[in-house]
Amino acid sequence: MSKIDVLLGLQWGDEGKGKIVDVLTPKYDIIARFQGGPNAGHTLEFDGIKHILHIIPSGIFHKDKDNLIGNGVLVEPVIFKQEIDSLESKGINAKQNLLISSKAHLILPTHRLIDAVNESHKGKDKIGSTLKGIGPAYTDKVARTAMRIGDIVGQHCMEIYNKLKENHIRYIKSFGFDEQTFKIDDLSLTEYEQKWFNSLETLKQFHIIESEYYINEALNSGKRVLAEGAQGSMLDVDFGSYPFVTSSNTITAGVCTGLGVAPSRIGNVYGICKAYCTRVGSGPFPTELFDIDGNLLRENGREYGSTTGRPRRCGWIDLPALRYTCMLNGVTHLIIMKIDVMNCFSHIKMCDNYEIDEKITDKVPYDIVTANIKPVYSSYKGWQQDISEIQTYEQLPEEMKIYLQAIENKLGVKIAIISISPDRKNTIYKETI
Ligand code: GDP
Ligand code: IMO
Ligand code: MG
């Protein structure tokens, strides 16, 4: 009987989850997404080619592994088909090893319109959503009015669709807009609906399964399963910087509800963070930099969104936030990404605590959105050298080891992996996992 290991982001998303899932996939039989949807953009790089996945798990490039879209995930048929087509153009046929839960929910075209309406209505307070329909689709799920993958092969598919669409249009009109006000990827609702229904036909050709049985039977028979998180823990709907969050539980607990596995079956938890910090969209970011260092992180790290292309906000590593997310997730191993981005820095800062109203705290406050948080920094000497040829932990520059050791000591969690480039081959193991 095996346990399910979990890999998830500890910051505000885009930590590099896609790369590490791909690197770890050979050790597993099944890779499973448990929450989120096409708001995610997971980048993988190997053999000089870059791939970006949104809904499909990052194990898909390994032909002999199963990839599962769990019940907690939202599927948008048009984006799903685009991903399938893009994989096919690269010689990957996902039909054999991609499985979809019948209980996963669908994003309808009108969910995407509602996302646009809600953001437009919020004006300067907007969340900075990816506008993929995530919030409205999860709202319908919780309201018990939504459409699930299992419905697309049933007799009542059109009935459910039309009822939802009708409600959505009524909602849109209540804001003084109509279904023509916003476009979806530059298409009118009618044009996009046509694409959506065509894509639904593609979706129907995949293995639609009762994935909670599949995953538990796999674990019972000793198969190794890795759950792949999307977004980051600071975007979790319960514990993130609310309301500037996504609409799902991005933390380890989400694995239980998003795949149907019991808490006692959780094994290792790999927590991923960048050696610095980024955030895309609105909301608090205590260590954000508005100076040349912030620009350097953005340019060296090519910090532009994988889903929307928006520039990511950049800042120093934030230990109060990481301490919080290590606690929430039960992180057993840390994975530090993109340390190469700081190669040119002569000094690097690390936020150890926050100062709020002249009091020092190592905790994330309830009112993170409105509190006047001043980061309390310690400073580390940079290594100022190229590290691209390095293959072992021992070979890393001493200054970098001091910085990494400080992260380990201050968080009380061991670092297992250090990533030094986007490519799967530039991955350094500090501990065997
Ligand atoms: P994810 O959403 O967590 O999978 O992360 P993204 O793919 O959105 O963003 C991470 C970005 O950093 C991608 O462009 C990766 O190719 C890139 N990346 C991953 N690891 C490293 C690394 O160690 N060094 C550098 N320079 N880039 C990396
Ligand atoms: P990956 O999996 C970074 C952010 C959006 C916005 C907020 C809500 O690639 O790490 P939503 O579309 O969910 O309504 O947006 O969450 N966001 C992400 N930021 N990486 C992601 O995913 C994100 N998914 C959503 O920018 O601020
Ligand atoms: Mg991303």
JSON list of C-alpha atoms in Angstrom, two decimals, residues 9-17 230-235 274 278-279 312:
[
{"chain": "A", "resi": 9, "resn": "GLY", "atom": "CA", "xyz": [3.86, 25.97, -4.63]},
{"chain": "A", "resi": 10, "resn": "LEU", "atom": "CA", "xyz": [4.57, 27.79, -1.36]},
{"chain": "A", "resi": 11, "resn": "GLN", "atom": "CA", "xyz": [4.34, 31.35, -2.66]},
{"chain": "A", "resi": 12, "resn": "TRP", "atom": "CA", "xyz": [1.98, 33.15, -5.06]},
{"chain": "A", "resi": 13, "resn": "GLY", "atom": "CA", "xyz": [2.26, 30.63, -7.92]},
{"chain": "A", "resi": 14, "resn": "ASP", "atom": "CA", "xyz": [4.74, 30.17, -10.79]},
{"chain": "A", "resi": 15, "resn": "GLU", "atom": "CA", "xyz": [7.37, 28.70, -8.48]},
{"chain": "A", "resi": 16, "resn": "GLY", "atom": "CA", "xyz": [8.47, 26.18, -11.12]},
{"chain": "A", "resi": 17, "resn": "LYS", "atom": "CA", "xyz": [6.11, 23.28, -10.33]},
{"chain": "A", "resi": 230, "resn": "ALA", "atom": "CA", "xyz": [-1.48, 24.57, -9.20]},
{"chain": "A", "resi": 231, "resn": "GLN", "atom": "CA", "xyz": [-1.22, 28.20, -8.08]},
{"chain": "A", "resi": 232, "resn": "GLY", "atom": "CA", "xyz": [0.50, 28.67, -4.72]},
{"chain": "A", "resi": 233, "resn": "SER", "atom": "CA", "xyz": [-0.41, 28.42, -1.04]},
{"chain": "A", "resi": 234, "resn": "MET", "atom": "CA", "xyz": [-0.59, 32.22, -0.66]},
{"chain": "A", "resi": 235, "resn": "LEU", "atom": "CA", "xyz": [-3.40, 32.10, -3.27]},
{"chain": "A", "resi": 274, "resn": "LYS", "atom": "CA", "xyz": [11.75, 30.54, -5.74]},
{"chain": "A", "resi": 278, "resn": "THR", "atom": "CA", "xyz": [7.00, 36.86, -7.43]},
{"chain": "A", "resi": 279, "resn": "ARG", "atom": "CA", "xyz": [3.33, 37.60, -7.75]},
{"chain": "A", "resi": 312, "resn": "ARG", "atom": "CA", "xyz": [5.26, 39.46, -12.68]}
]
